[in-house]
Tab-separated table of C-alpha atoms in Angstrom:
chain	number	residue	atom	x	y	z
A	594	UNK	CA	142.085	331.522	251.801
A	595	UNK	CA	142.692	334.511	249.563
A	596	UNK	CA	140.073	333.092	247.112
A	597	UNK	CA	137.506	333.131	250.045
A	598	UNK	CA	138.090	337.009	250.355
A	599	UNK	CA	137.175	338.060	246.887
A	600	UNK	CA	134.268	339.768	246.313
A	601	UNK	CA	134.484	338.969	242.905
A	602	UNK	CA	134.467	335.372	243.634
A	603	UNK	CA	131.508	335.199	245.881
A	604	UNK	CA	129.478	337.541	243.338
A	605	UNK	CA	130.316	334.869	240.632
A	606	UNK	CA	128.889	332.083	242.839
A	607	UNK	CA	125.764	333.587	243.721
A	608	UNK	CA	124.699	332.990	240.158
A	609	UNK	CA	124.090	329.362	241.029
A	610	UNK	CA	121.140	330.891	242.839
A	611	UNK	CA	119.373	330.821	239.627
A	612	UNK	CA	118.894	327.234	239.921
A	613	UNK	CA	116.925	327.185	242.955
A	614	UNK	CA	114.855	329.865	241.169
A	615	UNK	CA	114.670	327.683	238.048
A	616	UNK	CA	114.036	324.751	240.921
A	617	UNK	CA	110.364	326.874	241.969
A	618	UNK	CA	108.561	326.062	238.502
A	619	UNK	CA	109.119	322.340	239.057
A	620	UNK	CA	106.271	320.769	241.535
A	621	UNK	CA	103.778	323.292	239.044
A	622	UNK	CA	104.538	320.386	236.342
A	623	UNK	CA	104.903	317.367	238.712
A	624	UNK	CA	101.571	316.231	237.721
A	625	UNK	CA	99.477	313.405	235.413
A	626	UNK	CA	96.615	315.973	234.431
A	627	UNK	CA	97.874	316.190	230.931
A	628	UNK	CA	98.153	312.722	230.643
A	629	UNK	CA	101.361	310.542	230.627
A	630	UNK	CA	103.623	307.648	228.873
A	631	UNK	CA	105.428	305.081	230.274
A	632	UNK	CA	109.043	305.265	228.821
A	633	UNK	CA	110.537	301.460	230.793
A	634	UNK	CA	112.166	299.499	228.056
A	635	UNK	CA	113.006	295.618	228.858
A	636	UNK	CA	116.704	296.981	230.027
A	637	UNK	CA	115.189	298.678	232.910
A	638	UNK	CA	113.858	295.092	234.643
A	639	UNK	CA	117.295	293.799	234.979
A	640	UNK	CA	118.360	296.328	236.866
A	641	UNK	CA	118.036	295.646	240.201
A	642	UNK	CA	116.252	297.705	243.138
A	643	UNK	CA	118.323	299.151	245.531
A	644	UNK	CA	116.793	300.914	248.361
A	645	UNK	CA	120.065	302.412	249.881
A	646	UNK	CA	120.950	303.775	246.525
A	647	UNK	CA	118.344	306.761	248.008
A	648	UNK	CA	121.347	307.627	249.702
A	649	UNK	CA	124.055	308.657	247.146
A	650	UNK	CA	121.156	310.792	245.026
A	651	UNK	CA	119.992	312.769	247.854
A	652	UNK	CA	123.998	313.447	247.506
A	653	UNK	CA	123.546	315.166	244.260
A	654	UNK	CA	122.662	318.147	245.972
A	655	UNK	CA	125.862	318.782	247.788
A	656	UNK	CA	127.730	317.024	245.043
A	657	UNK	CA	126.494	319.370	242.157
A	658	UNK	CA	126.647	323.238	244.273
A	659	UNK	CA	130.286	322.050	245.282
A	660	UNK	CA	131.664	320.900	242.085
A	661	UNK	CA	130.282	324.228	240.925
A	662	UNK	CA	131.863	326.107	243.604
A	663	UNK	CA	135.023	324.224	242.914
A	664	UNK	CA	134.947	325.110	239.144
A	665	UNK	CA	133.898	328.848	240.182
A	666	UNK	CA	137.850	328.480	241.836
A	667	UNK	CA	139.849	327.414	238.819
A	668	UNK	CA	137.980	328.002	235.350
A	669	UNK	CA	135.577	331.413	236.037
A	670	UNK	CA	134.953	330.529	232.258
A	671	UNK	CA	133.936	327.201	232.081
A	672	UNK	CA	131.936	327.599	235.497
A	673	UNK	CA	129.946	330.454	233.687
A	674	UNK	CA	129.102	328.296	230.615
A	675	UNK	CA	128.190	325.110	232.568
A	676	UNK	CA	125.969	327.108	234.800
A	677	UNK	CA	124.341	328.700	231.589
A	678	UNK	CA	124.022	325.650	229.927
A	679	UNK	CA	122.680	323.891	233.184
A	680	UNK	CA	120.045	326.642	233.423
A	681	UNK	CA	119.080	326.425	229.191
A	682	UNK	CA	118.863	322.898	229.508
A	683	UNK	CA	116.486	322.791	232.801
A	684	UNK	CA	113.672	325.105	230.521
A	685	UNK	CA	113.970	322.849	227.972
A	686	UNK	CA	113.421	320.193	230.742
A	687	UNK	CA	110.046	322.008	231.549
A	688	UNK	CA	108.938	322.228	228.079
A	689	UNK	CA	108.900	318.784	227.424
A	690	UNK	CA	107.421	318.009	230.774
A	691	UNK	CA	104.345	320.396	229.734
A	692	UNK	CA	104.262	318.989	226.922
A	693	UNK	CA	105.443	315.079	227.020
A	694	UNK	CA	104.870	314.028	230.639
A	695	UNK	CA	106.151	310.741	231.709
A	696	UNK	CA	105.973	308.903	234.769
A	697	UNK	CA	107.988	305.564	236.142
A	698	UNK	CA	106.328	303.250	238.361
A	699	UNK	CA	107.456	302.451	241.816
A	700	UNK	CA	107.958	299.349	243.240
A	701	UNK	CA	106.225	298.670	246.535
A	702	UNK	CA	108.352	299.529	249.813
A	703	UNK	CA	110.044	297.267	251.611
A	704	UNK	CA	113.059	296.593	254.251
A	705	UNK	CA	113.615	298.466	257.485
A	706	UNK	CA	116.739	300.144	256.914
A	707	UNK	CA	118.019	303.569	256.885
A	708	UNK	CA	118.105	303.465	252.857
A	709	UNK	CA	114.587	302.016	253.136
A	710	UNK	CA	113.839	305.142	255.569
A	711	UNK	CA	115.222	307.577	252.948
A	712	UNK	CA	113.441	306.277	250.013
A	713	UNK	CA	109.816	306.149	251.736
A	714	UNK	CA	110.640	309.820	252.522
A	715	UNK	CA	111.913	310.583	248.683
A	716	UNK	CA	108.978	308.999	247.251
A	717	UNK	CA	106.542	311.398	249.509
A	718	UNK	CA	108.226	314.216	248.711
A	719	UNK	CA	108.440	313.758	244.890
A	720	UNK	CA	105.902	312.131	242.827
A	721	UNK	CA	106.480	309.663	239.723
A	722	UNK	CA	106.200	312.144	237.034
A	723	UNK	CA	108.637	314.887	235.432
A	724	UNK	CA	110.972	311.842	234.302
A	725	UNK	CA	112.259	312.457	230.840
A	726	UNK	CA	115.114	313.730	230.663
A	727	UNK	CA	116.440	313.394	234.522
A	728	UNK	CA	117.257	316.400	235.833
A	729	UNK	CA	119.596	314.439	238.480
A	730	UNK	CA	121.228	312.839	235.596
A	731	UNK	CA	121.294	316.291	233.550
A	732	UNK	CA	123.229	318.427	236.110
A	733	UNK	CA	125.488	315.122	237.120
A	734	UNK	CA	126.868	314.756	233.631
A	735	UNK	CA	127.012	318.686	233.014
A	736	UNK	CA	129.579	319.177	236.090
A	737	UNK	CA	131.646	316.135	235.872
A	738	UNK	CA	131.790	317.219	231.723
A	739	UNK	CA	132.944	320.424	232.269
A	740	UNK	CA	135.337	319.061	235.384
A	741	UNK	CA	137.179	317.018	232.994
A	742	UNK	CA	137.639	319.894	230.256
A	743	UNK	CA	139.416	321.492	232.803
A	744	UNK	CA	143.418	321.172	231.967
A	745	UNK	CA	144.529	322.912	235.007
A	746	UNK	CA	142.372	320.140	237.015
A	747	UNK	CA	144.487	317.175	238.361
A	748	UNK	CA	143.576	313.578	237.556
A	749	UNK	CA	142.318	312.527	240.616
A	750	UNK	CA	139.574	315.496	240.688
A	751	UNK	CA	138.548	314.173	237.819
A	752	UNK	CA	138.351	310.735	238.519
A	753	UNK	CA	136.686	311.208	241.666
A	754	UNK	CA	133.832	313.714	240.207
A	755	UNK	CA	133.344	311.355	237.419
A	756	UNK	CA	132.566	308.768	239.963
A	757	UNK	CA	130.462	311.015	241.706
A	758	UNK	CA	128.211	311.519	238.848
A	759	UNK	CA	128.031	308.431	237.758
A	760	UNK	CA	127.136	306.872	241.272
A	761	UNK	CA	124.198	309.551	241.022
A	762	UNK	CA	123.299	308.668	238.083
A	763	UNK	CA	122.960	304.967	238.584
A	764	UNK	CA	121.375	305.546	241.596
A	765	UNK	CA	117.866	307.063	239.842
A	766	UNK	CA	117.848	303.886	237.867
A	767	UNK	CA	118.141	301.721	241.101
A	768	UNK	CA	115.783	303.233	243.265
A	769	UNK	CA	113.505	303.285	240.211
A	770	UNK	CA	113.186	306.979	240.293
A	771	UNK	CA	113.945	307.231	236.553
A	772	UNK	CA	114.681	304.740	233.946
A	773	UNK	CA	117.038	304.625	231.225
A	774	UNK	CA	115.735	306.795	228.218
A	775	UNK	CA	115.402	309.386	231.509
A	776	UNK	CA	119.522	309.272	231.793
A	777	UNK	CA	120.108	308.617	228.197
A	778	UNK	CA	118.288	312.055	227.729
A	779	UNK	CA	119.996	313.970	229.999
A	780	UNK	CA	123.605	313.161	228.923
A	781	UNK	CA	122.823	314.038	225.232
A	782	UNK	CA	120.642	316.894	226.349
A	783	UNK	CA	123.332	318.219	227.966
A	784	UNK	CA	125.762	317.921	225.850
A	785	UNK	CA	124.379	319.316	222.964
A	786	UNK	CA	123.880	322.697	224.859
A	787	UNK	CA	127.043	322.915	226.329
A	788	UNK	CA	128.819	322.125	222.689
A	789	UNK	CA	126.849	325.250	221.672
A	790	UNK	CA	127.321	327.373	224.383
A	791	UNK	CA	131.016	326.367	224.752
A	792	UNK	CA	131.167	326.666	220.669
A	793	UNK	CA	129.259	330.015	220.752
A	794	UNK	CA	131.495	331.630	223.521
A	795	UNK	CA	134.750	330.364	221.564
A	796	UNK	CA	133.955	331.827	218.626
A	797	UNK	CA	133.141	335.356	220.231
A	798	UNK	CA	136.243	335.380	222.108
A	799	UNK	CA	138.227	334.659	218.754
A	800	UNK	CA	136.267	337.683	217.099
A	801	UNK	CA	136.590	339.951	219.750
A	802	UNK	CA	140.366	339.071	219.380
A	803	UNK	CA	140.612	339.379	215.536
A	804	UNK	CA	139.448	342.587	216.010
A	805	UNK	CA	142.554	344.143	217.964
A	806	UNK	CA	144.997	342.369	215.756
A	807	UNK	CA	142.834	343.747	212.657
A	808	UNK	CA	146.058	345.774	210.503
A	809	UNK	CA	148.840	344.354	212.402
A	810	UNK	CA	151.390	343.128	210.129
């Protein structure tokens, strides 16, 4: 409850407002007019379409801002260098969507059900294209990675965000809203950038230490 009063807290979590910013340039480069590639390898037939899997990755939303809010609680640190890595990784994201546009076909609509229901209304809203790497996948792996390099975070936080993220990220394979490569690309996407970042803000910390025990003996 105390944690809900800070100022300093709630000025730290408005930062994640710079995803929905970072959110505004992506229907500008949701298109096939530079041409696009097909990235399905034979992997991606066996795995079977699953209309109520809609369900769980509209849950990424809620899943992502809260884990973020949750690691805004108990690592300031880490929450600051998975945001900044989430953010570095989602330009990078753009740039190869300018520049190597893919797109994964859909399979043709069918059942009744609310899954069904949710899927017809996530394939209207978002077209085939801006695929590789998944941006669902991307931010999935970048929370539950920085969750579990938490030490202060129990076990069962950990074992329950890494399910989260990995139900949302087998659910863009089975509703065939990505394939493979797509998720493949995200998880080493993201954690090349948040090695660096996480590398990067180690190694000024340890500088800006050696320099107040510079002369002690």
């Amino acid at each position: 409850m105390q944690l809900l009063k800070s100022k300093s807290y709630w000025l730290s979590l408005s930062l994640m407002l710079s995803l929905a910013v970072m959110g505004l340039f992506y229907d500008i480069l949701n298109s096939p007019e530079r041409g696009f590639v097909v990235l399905d390898s034979s992997l991606d037939r066996f795995i079977p379409y699953v209309p109520a899997m809609s369900i769980p990755y509209l849950g990424w939303y809620p899943f992502v801002f809260g884990v973020l809010a949750y690691l805004c609680a108990k690592d300031r640190l880490t929450y600051y260098r998975v945001l900044l890595s989430m953010n570095i990784c989602v330009w990078i994201c753009y740039l190869i969507y300018f520049n190597f546009q893919t797109m994964v076909p859909r399979p043709e609509l069918t059942g009744t059900g609310l899954g069904a229901s949710v899927l017809g209304w996530l394939y209207s809203q978002d077209r085939p294209y801006n695929c590789f790497p998944s941006i669902h996948s991307l931010h999935s792996y970048l929370v539950m990675r920085a969750v579990l390099s938490v030490p202060s975070i129990r076990k069962p936080i950990k074992i329950l965000v890494a399910a989260g993220a990995a139900t949302i990220i087998v659910s863009t394979l089975m509703i065939k809203q990505h394939v493979i490569y797509d998720a493949l690309g995200a998880v080493i996407l993201g954690e090349c950038v948040l090695t660096i970042i996480t590398g990067l803000s180690q190694y000024r910390r340890r500088r800006k230490e050696s320099k107040w025990t510079e002369g002690i003996s």
